[in-house]
Amino acid sequence: MKVLIIEDEPKVRRALKRLLLEIDPAIESIREAETGVGGLDAVRDEEPDLIVLDMIMPVMNGNELLERLRERKLDIPVIVVSGHNDFGYVKQALANEAVDYVLKPFDREDVEAALAKAKERIGKNRFREQTERLWEEMKREKSQLRLASVLDNVYEGRKLSREETERLPAFVREDLCQVHVIAIADYEYALRERFNKDKQLLNYAIGKLIAEHAESVDLHLLFGPSGRYDWSYWLTVPASVSSGEWVKELLDALGQVLKLKAFALSDDLGRRIADFSSAIAALEDSAFYADLRSLELGTAIFPNGQANRQASSPELLAAVDAFVPKACHLVKHGLPFRIRGELERLFGAATASGRLSAMFLFQAWTLLLARVEAEFGLRCAADLLDGVEPFATRIDFDGARALELFEETLQSFVTDAAYLAESSTRGNRALAVKEYIDIGFREEMSLADLAERFFMSKEYLASQFKRQFGVTVVRYIHTQRLDEARRMLEEDDRSVSAIASAVGYDHFSYFDKLFKREYGRTPSEYRINPTVRRERS
């Protein structure tokens, strides 16, 4: 940052210069001028990023200089300094778009605050200037439209005419190429927050950066936008080039220059131009199935352009099946403090299996919303997304962001459900405990655990549960477990000890004893003759 101090008192200039360098040692240069006229000459010669301007000077005062700057349409941030606590000067300076003012003698905190405001203005000006330059360059490069048409045909896999083929770089026509897909994870956020919803401008900026970065390292490259997804760009390089490091540098450039979070998906085969389309499509689709942990590293390589298209395993489906009713239970009984824990268990199971993908999360998301709507009639219109693509961009292909989205929505459902709940069931903690046992009886639980979970004393929970349901809490837990074990003995081929563990019993002998007391025979005997009726109610 280059600073210009315009001040007629040498002592004040020296003090300002010393203070500014103490606050920000990264300041590139500080030039001084002792009159308004000299200051205007210095502005023309130096093009400073920031002006620190005294208000009271001979010949041309600070406000006159400010007006001259505005007449010349020089949008340079100005910090006004004055030894006069005169709000007339202040008001006029602010009307001339000074970013802030400080009074003499200088207070370090005031100067720091003013400098921070000036830096913020500088950042906004630079981004606006960058945007304007992009627009001008885009207008000057209309000739690229013809090449864009050819690239569309390459992407779609259409056969190219001889003339179209000649428009492509020689290496594409003659060599084998590697295919990559660059995915902008936070495309929707960037479009909305930084590019004023102008897709054309954002896509142009991305394409421009890719081209400039390739040119900077003298890399032969062919690239184009996806024909299906706004957030996707494809590119090809000669198969003889080791492109892994270059792709990583490109991702870094997208982050540093355009503030975009991106990852790459790469095909490990050499491809002819006729095969580009199928490889690109496979990589784009693979983005939805890729393990989100690999995307955090910036790249994911898929042999033959294929990711694991199975979003879930049987174990993971079981985790979803367990999560959805528990989540609905928390919504129904107004237990938002338990939501995070249940979500972390689900996401942990997906992470452990290597299938924490956008596709898996979308499946879990739709199952959850369908159950909530069916059970409570609740809809969250802003979050009901039609397909995996808008869902993936909503979560920025990011597991942590997805967990936040799940949690935010469930918290809102808890709030909405509270208004719909009937007064007769509102606050019925015994019923909440019963329904929780129905869902989670396979987990380790006890009267003390349940009392702590639902913020009751053990004695109160025991009495309320027995009064309402005619059975003790512990007895009800065992009944649910043993009934599930009986069903599994009839339908499941697993060993008796495995079934005991599956329904929540760590000790087989204890399970054997309880089962015999409940059904009159041991589990092994029951499996042989399942027609035996329960002997105790």
C-alpha atoms as one frame of an Amber mdcrd trajectory, in Angstrom:
protein
   0.000   0.000   0.000   1.329   3.455  -0.986   0.434   6.375   1.309   0.582
  10.132   0.629   0.622  12.548   3.623  -0.417  16.128   2.745   0.366  18.289
   5.785   2.047  21.704   6.086   3.707  21.036   9.480   6.912  18.912   9.244
   6.603  17.684  12.854   3.096  16.416  12.224   4.183  14.675   9.006   7.016
  12.898  10.815   4.737  11.871  13.669   2.106  10.546  11.254   4.657   8.624
   9.225   6.131   6.995  12.314   2.697   6.074  13.707   1.428   4.613  10.419
   4.522   2.395  10.056   4.149   1.217  13.647   0.534   0.265  13.004   1.184
  -1.363   9.619   4.847  -2.212   8.870   3.715  -3.658   5.499   3.077  -0.170
   4.066   5.103  -0.051   0.850   5.945   3.668   0.797   4.943   6.973   2.396
   5.387  10.178   0.368   4.955  13.648   1.849   3.617  16.957   0.484   3.391
  20.220   2.439   0.746  22.008   0.347  -2.493  21.122  -1.359  -1.049  22.022
  -4.752   1.993  19.816  -4.154  -0.336  17.080  -2.975  -2.263  17.133  -6.270
   1.013  16.813  -8.191   2.044  13.878  -6.002  -1.315  12.188  -6.594  -0.745
  12.440 -10.350   2.840  11.128 -10.127   2.485   8.446  -7.445  -1.117   7.179
  -7.736  -1.270   6.495  -3.967  -3.625   3.940  -2.450  -4.379   6.208   0.550
  -4.186   9.940   1.285  -3.834  11.377   4.810  -4.933  15.010   4.463  -4.685
  18.042   6.768  -7.761  20.288   6.679  -6.109  23.649   7.455  -3.402  24.587
   4.928  -2.507  27.817   3.113  -3.520  28.450  -0.521  -5.654  25.285  -0.806
  -7.322  23.766   2.258  -8.250  20.129   2.685 -11.842  20.382   1.508 -10.797
  22.235  -1.661  -8.342  19.446  -2.426 -11.017  16.831  -1.790 -13.288  18.543
  -4.305 -10.480  18.566  -6.886  -9.969  14.832  -6.390 -13.655  14.143  -6.906
 -13.765  16.382  -9.987 -11.001  14.238 -11.485 -12.959  11.120 -10.480 -10.044
   9.817  -8.431 -11.587   7.346  -6.018  -8.725   7.317  -3.501  -9.626   6.789
   0.181  -8.831   9.883   2.279  -8.322  10.130   6.028  -8.786  13.732   7.210
  -6.715  15.129  10.111  -7.347  18.438  11.832  -6.316  20.285  14.942  -9.698
  21.947  15.076 -12.601  20.155  16.659 -14.871  21.820  14.146 -17.754  19.652
  12.971 -18.296  21.973  10.034 -14.984  20.785   8.594 -15.824  17.216   9.478
 -19.249  17.360   7.861 -17.878  18.855   4.656 -15.044  16.310   4.524 -17.423
  13.400   4.940 -19.695  14.892   2.270 -16.666  14.731  -0.021 -16.442  10.982
   0.782 -13.531  11.008   3.232 -13.467   7.592   4.915 -12.764   8.969   8.412
 -11.177  11.819  10.359  -8.804  12.033  13.343  -8.026  15.001  15.546  -4.614
  16.337  16.566  -2.853  15.366  18.765  -3.225  11.842  17.396  -4.565   8.970
  19.412  -3.146   5.641  18.214  -6.508   3.851  18.470  -8.214   6.539  16.356
  -5.549   6.262  13.666  -5.797   2.436  13.712  -9.578   2.583  13.297  -9.339
   5.076  10.445  -6.656   3.011   8.703  -8.846  -0.115   8.973 -11.756   1.730
   7.302  -9.453   2.959   4.559  -8.181  -0.584   3.878 -11.742  -1.833   3.614
 -12.503   0.898   1.048  -9.320   0.021  -0.864 -10.361  -3.638  -1.007 -13.803
  -2.748  -2.350 -12.330  -0.382  -4.933  -9.887  -2.986  -6.169 -12.601  -5.625
  -6.489 -14.794  -3.190  -8.419 -11.900  -2.267 -10.698 -11.150  -5.945 -11.261
 -14.784  -6.557 -12.155 -14.823  -3.633 -14.577 -11.645  -4.872 -16.252 -13.182
  -8.312 -16.649 -16.198  -6.780 -18.354 -14.048  -4.840 -20.788 -11.914  -7.862
 -21.611 -15.004  -9.985 -22.120 -16.396  -7.466 -24.619 -13.110  -7.412 -26.526
 -12.951 -11.160 -26.906 -16.135 -11.920 -28.826 -14.051 -13.819 -31.323 -13.763
 -16.570 -28.739 -17.423 -17.392 -29.298 -16.569 -19.432 -32.366 -14.143 -21.543
 -30.389 -16.740 -21.853 -27.628 -19.122 -23.433 -30.132 -16.490 -26.034 -31.008
 -15.881 -26.717 -27.311 -19.603 -27.271 -26.815 -19.479 -29.927 -29.539 -16.458
 -31.562 -27.885 -18.296 -31.622 -24.569 -21.441 -33.083 -26.127 -19.442 -35.729
 -27.995 -20.607 -34.602 -31.441 -18.492 -35.394 -34.465 -16.456 -32.337 -35.456
 -16.174 -31.026 -38.976 -12.744 -30.592 -40.509 -12.953 -26.819 -40.003 -13.937
 -27.261 -36.344 -11.123 -29.708 -35.730  -8.614 -27.245 -37.181  -9.673 -24.674
 -34.579  -8.427 -26.948 -31.798  -4.795 -26.947 -30.595  -2.479 -29.362 -32.395
  -1.751 -31.409 -29.264  -5.451 -32.318 -28.972  -5.579 -33.599 -32.549  -2.307
 -35.481 -32.378  -1.665 -36.647 -28.800  -3.328 -38.603 -26.033  -4.698 -36.303
 -23.327  -5.541 -36.459 -19.648  -8.992 -35.199 -18.701  -9.693 -33.174 -15.545
 -12.811 -31.580 -14.098 -12.489 -28.506 -11.886 -15.494 -28.193  -9.586 -16.272
 -24.885  -7.842 -17.624 -26.100  -4.526 -18.984 -22.739  -3.348 -20.214 -21.607
  -6.772 -23.709 -20.593  -5.582 -22.344 -18.626  -2.633 -19.795 -16.780  -4.780
 -22.405 -16.034  -7.429 -24.799 -14.581  -4.882 -22.406 -12.770  -2.549 -19.547
 -11.558  -4.764 -20.739 -11.481  -8.385 -24.203  -9.990  -7.950 -25.851 -13.140
  -9.402 -24.149 -12.529 -12.765 -23.328 -16.042 -14.025 -21.800 -14.764 -17.234
 -19.304 -12.625 -15.358 -18.352 -15.337 -12.865 -17.906 -17.971 -15.557 -15.828
 -15.552 -17.614 -13.602 -14.803 -14.606 -13.038 -18.532 -14.012 -12.200 -19.191
 -17.659  -9.888 -16.184 -17.807  -7.959 -17.319 -14.750  -7.553 -20.862 -16.101
  -6.182 -19.516 -19.390  -3.811 -17.052 -17.727  -2.511 -19.644 -15.283  -1.800
 -22.120 -18.077   0.013 -19.410 -20.033   2.114 -18.473 -16.994   3.596 -21.985
 -16.828   3.684 -22.460 -20.631   1.212 -25.363 -20.534  -0.729 -26.441 -23.636
  -4.333 -26.672 -22.523  -7.855 -27.070 -23.874 -10.725 -26.258 -21.539 -14.383
 -25.317 -21.462 -17.440 -24.957 -19.240 -19.729 -27.859 -18.441 -22.853 -28.180
 -20.529 -24.786 -29.514 -17.532 -23.469 -27.911 -14.355 -22.645 -24.238 -13.773
 -20.045 -25.155 -11.161 -17.999 -27.474 -13.410 -15.134 -26.791 -15.844 -13.342
 -29.457 -17.870  -9.823 -29.293 -19.214  -7.383 -31.522 -21.083  -3.568 -31.578
 -21.158  -1.142 -33.829 -23.032  -0.867 -37.212 -21.337   2.923 -36.797 -21.390
   2.651 -33.826 -19.001   2.701 -34.439 -15.263  -0.308 -32.263 -14.520  -0.946
 -33.082 -10.855   1.166 -30.224  -9.469  -0.181 -27.784 -12.047  -3.769 -28.671
 -11.162  -2.999 -28.050  -7.484  -1.512 -24.657  -8.357  -4.647 -23.847 -10.351
  -6.843 -24.641  -7.364  -4.666 -22.389  -5.199  -4.981 -19.584  -7.776  -8.773
 -19.911  -7.825  -8.751 -19.532  -4.061  -6.304 -16.645  -3.871  -7.457 -14.573
  -6.847 -11.207 -15.245  -7.092 -11.746 -16.440  -3.497 -13.334 -19.658  -4.768
 -13.191 -23.033  -3.043 -12.516 -25.654  -5.719 -11.482 -29.269  -6.096 -10.359
 -31.374  -9.056 -11.447 -34.783 -10.319  -8.994 -36.453 -12.674  -9.038 -39.371
 -15.093  -5.852 -41.449 -15.090  -6.105 -42.615 -18.713  -4.799 -41.123 -21.950
  -7.791 -40.187 -24.112  -8.408 -39.338 -27.753 -10.681 -36.418 -28.578 -13.580
 -38.761 -29.377 -13.442 -40.043 -25.771 -13.329 -36.655 -24.028 -17.101 -36.342
 -23.678 -17.654 -39.653 -21.903 -14.695 -39.083 -19.581 -15.868 -35.573 -18.643
 -19.427 -36.761 -17.962 -18.159 -39.614 -15.787 -15.963 -37.263 -13.748 -18.752
 -34.722 -13.279 -21.125 -37.411 -12.040 -18.378 -38.777  -9.800 -18.315 -35.471
  -7.914 -21.529 -36.482  -6.189 -20.156 -39.863  -5.068 -16.635 -38.788  -4.079
 -15.640 -39.086  -0.435 -15.838 -35.501   0.827 -12.629 -36.028   2.784 -10.717
 -36.502  -0.474 -12.251 -33.321  -1.836 -10.928 -31.403   1.171  -7.426 -32.239
  -0.098  -8.262 -30.558  -3.402  -8.003 -33.514  -5.802  -9.514 -36.932  -6.362
  -8.278 -39.344  -9.048 -10.671 -41.954 -10.401  -9.351 -44.807 -12.540 -11.165
 -44.742 -15.883 -13.059 -41.690 -14.684 -15.310 -43.678 -12.354 -15.948 -43.204
  -8.665 -17.661 -45.729  -6.430 -21.284 -45.214  -7.510 -22.656 -46.907  -4.413
 -23.597 -44.128  -2.011 -24.431 -46.428   0.906 -23.484 -49.752   2.410 -25.925
 -51.967   4.367 -24.355 -50.709   7.591 -24.744 -47.103   6.506 -28.365 -47.649
   5.482 -28.961 -49.087   8.935 -27.415 -45.946  10.448 -29.799 -43.785   8.392
 -32.746 -45.981   9.357 -31.800 -45.444  13.007 -31.131 -41.725  12.626 -34.366
 -40.637  10.916 -36.829 -41.835  13.598 -34.551 -40.533  16.348 -34.437 -37.139
  14.684 -38.235 -37.114  14.433 -38.424 -38.091  18.081 -36.281 -35.087  19.014
 -38.457 -32.816  16.881 -41.671 -34.142  18.372 -40.582 -33.784  21.982 -38.673
 -30.519  21.658 -35.174 -31.805  22.416 -32.890 -29.605  20.285 -29.913 -30.148
  22.597 -29.720 -33.807  21.417 -29.714 -33.050  17.677 -25.974 -32.449  17.316
 -25.072 -35.758  18.939 -27.356 -37.796  16.662 -26.017 -36.011  13.583 -22.426
 -36.618  14.618 -23.165 -40.341  14.974 -24.627 -40.482  11.459 -21.809 -38.469
   9.892 -19.250 -40.477  11.846 -20.643 -43.730  10.457 -20.466 -42.347   6.904
 -16.926 -41.083   7.445 -15.764 -44.407   8.869 -17.121 -46.261   5.836 -15.498
 -43.848   3.363 -18.896 -42.879   1.929 -19.433 -39.386   3.290 -20.489 -38.153
  -0.132 -22.912 -35.535  -1.417 -25.059 -38.359  -2.813 -25.270 -40.189   0.517
 -26.081 -36.984   2.391 -28.745 -36.114  -0.161 -30.345 -39.542   0.309 -30.334
 -39.138   4.089 -31.650 -35.579   3.708 -34.605 -36.548   1.526 -35.551 -39.460
   3.791 -35.463 -37.142   6.790 -37.587 -34.447   5.177 -40.102 -36.961   3.855
 -40.515 -38.472   7.338 -40.836 -35.061   8.998 -43.442 -33.939   6.475 -45.431
 -37.175   6.811 -45.316 -37.204  10.595 -45.728 -33.513  11.422 -46.912 -31.866
   8.213 -43.891 -29.576   8.385 -42.209 -28.259   5.264 -39.150 -26.079   4.981
 -39.588 -24.743   1.450 -36.184 -23.076   1.245 -34.448 -26.358   1.991 -36.511
 -28.769  -0.109 -34.195 -29.227  -3.058 -35.255 -31.094  -6.180 -32.042 -33.017
  -6.835 -28.563 -33.837  -5.678 -26.977 -31.036  -7.728 -28.619 -28.072  -5.917
 -28.150 -29.907  -2.617 -24.429 -30.423  -3.290 -23.903 -26.763  -4.153 -25.947
 -25.715  -1.132 -23.547 -27.630   1.136 -20.489 -26.565  -0.917 -19.559 -30.267
  -1.283 -18.499 -29.986   2.358 -19.306 -32.412   5.178 -19.058 -29.813   7.943
 -21.376 -27.449   6.061 -23.818 -30.309   5.454 -23.931 -31.110   9.171 -24.705
 -27.434   9.867 -27.518 -27.484   7.295 -29.031 -30.635   8.827 -28.785 -29.145
  12.304 -30.244 -25.762  11.332 -33.215 -27.398   9.642 -33.922 -29.793  12.507
 -33.695 -26.914  14.974 -36.262 -25.018  12.901 -38.490 -28.111  12.834 -38.305
 -28.315  16.626 -39.505 -24.710  16.841 -42.279 -25.255  14.300 -43.434 -28.506
  15.883 -43.772 -26.803  19.255 -46.515 -24.578  17.828 -48.364 -27.560  16.364
 -48.132 -29.844  19.368 -51.343 -30.348  21.340 -51.268 -29.104  24.904 -52.173
 -32.531  26.212 -49.006 -34.113  24.908 -46.718 -31.119  25.310 -44.239 -31.749
  28.123 -45.086 -35.457  28.497 -41.573 -36.651  29.341 -42.642 -40.193  30.192
 -44.074 -40.615  26.710 -40.857 -39.159  25.258 -38.816 -41.731  27.206 -41.030
 -44.571  25.999 -40.696 -43.513  22.376 -36.953 -43.128  22.784 -36.729 -46.688
  24.132 -38.798 -47.916  21.174 -36.214 -46.418  18.845 -32.956 -46.994  20.688
 -33.439 -50.071  22.880 -30.448 -51.742  21.179 -28.128 -49.160  22.722 -26.752
 -49.355  26.218 -29.265 -47.611  28.480 -30.418 -47.612  32.064 -32.890 -45.765
  34.268 -30.109 -43.371  35.316 -29.053 -42.741  31.710 -32.601 -41.970  30.613
 -33.254 -39.715  33.597 -30.137 -37.710  32.806 -30.978 -37.537  29.085 -34.471
 -36.150  29.775 -33.522 -33.957  32.760 -35.491 -35.804  35.454 -34.620 -37.532
  38.673 -34.555 -41.341  38.584 -37.317 -41.504  41.159 -39.637 -39.167  39.252
 -39.075 -40.968  35.947 -39.668 -44.370  37.526 -42.939 -43.336  39.170 -44.304
 -41.439  36.145 -43.445 -44.234  33.716 -44.985 -46.963  35.898 -48.108 -44.878
  36.511 -48.617 -44.104  32.822 -47.677 -47.435  31.210 -48.144 -49.974  34.002
 -44.585 -51.316  33.735 -41.179 -50.237  35.022 -38.647 -48.564  32.766 -36.160
 -51.436  33.049 -38.852 -54.048  32.408 -39.989 -52.144  29.311 -36.428 -52.008
  27.937 -36.059 -55.776  28.386 -39.458 -56.421  26.790 -38.505 -54.491  23.659
 -35.125 -56.201  23.414 -36.459 -59.702  23.976 -39.305 -59.222  21.530 -36.815
 -58.146  18.851 -34.573 -61.105  19.743 -37.543 -63.490  19.354 -38.280 -62.075
  15.908 -34.631 -62.401  14.888 -34.473 -66.013  16.085 -37.347 -66.792  13.730
 -36.012 -64.851  10.717 -32.243 -64.415  11.108 -29.487 -67.019  10.629 -27.010
 -65.342  12.946 -25.792 -67.124  16.058 -27.667 -66.702  19.324 -24.759 -64.784
  20.848 -24.680 -62.426  17.855 -28.421 -61.802  18.222 -27.963 -61.113  21.929
 -25.326 -58.504  21.114 -27.484 -56.985  18.347 -30.396 -56.297  20.720 -28.188
 -54.766  23.431 -26.937 -57.584  25.709 -23.195 -57.888  26.257 -23.437 -61.035
  28.405 -24.916 -64.093  26.703 -25.714 -65.896  29.963 -27.772 -62.927  31.181
 -29.644 -62.789  27.876 -30.234 -66.561  28.002 -31.669 -66.281  31.503 -33.978
 -63.363  30.676 -35.240 -65.001  27.485 -36.079 -68.256  29.240 -37.902 -66.393
  31.969 -39.896 -64.450  29.353 -40.723 -67.271  26.927 -40.295 -70.444  28.938
 -37.406 -71.779  26.825 -33.848 -70.832  26.071 -33.148 -68.958  22.824 -31.688
 -72.126  21.251 -34.769 -74.135  22.189 -37.042 -71.399  20.885 -35.262 -71.378
  17.540 -36.028 -75.105  17.181 -39.653 -74.679  18.213 -40.747 -71.041  17.668
 -44.408 -71.805  18.360 -43.785 -71.653  22.103 -45.922 -68.914  23.595 -44.828
 -66.333  26.101 -45.332 -67.575  29.640 -45.142 -64.197  31.334 -46.871 -60.980
  30.429
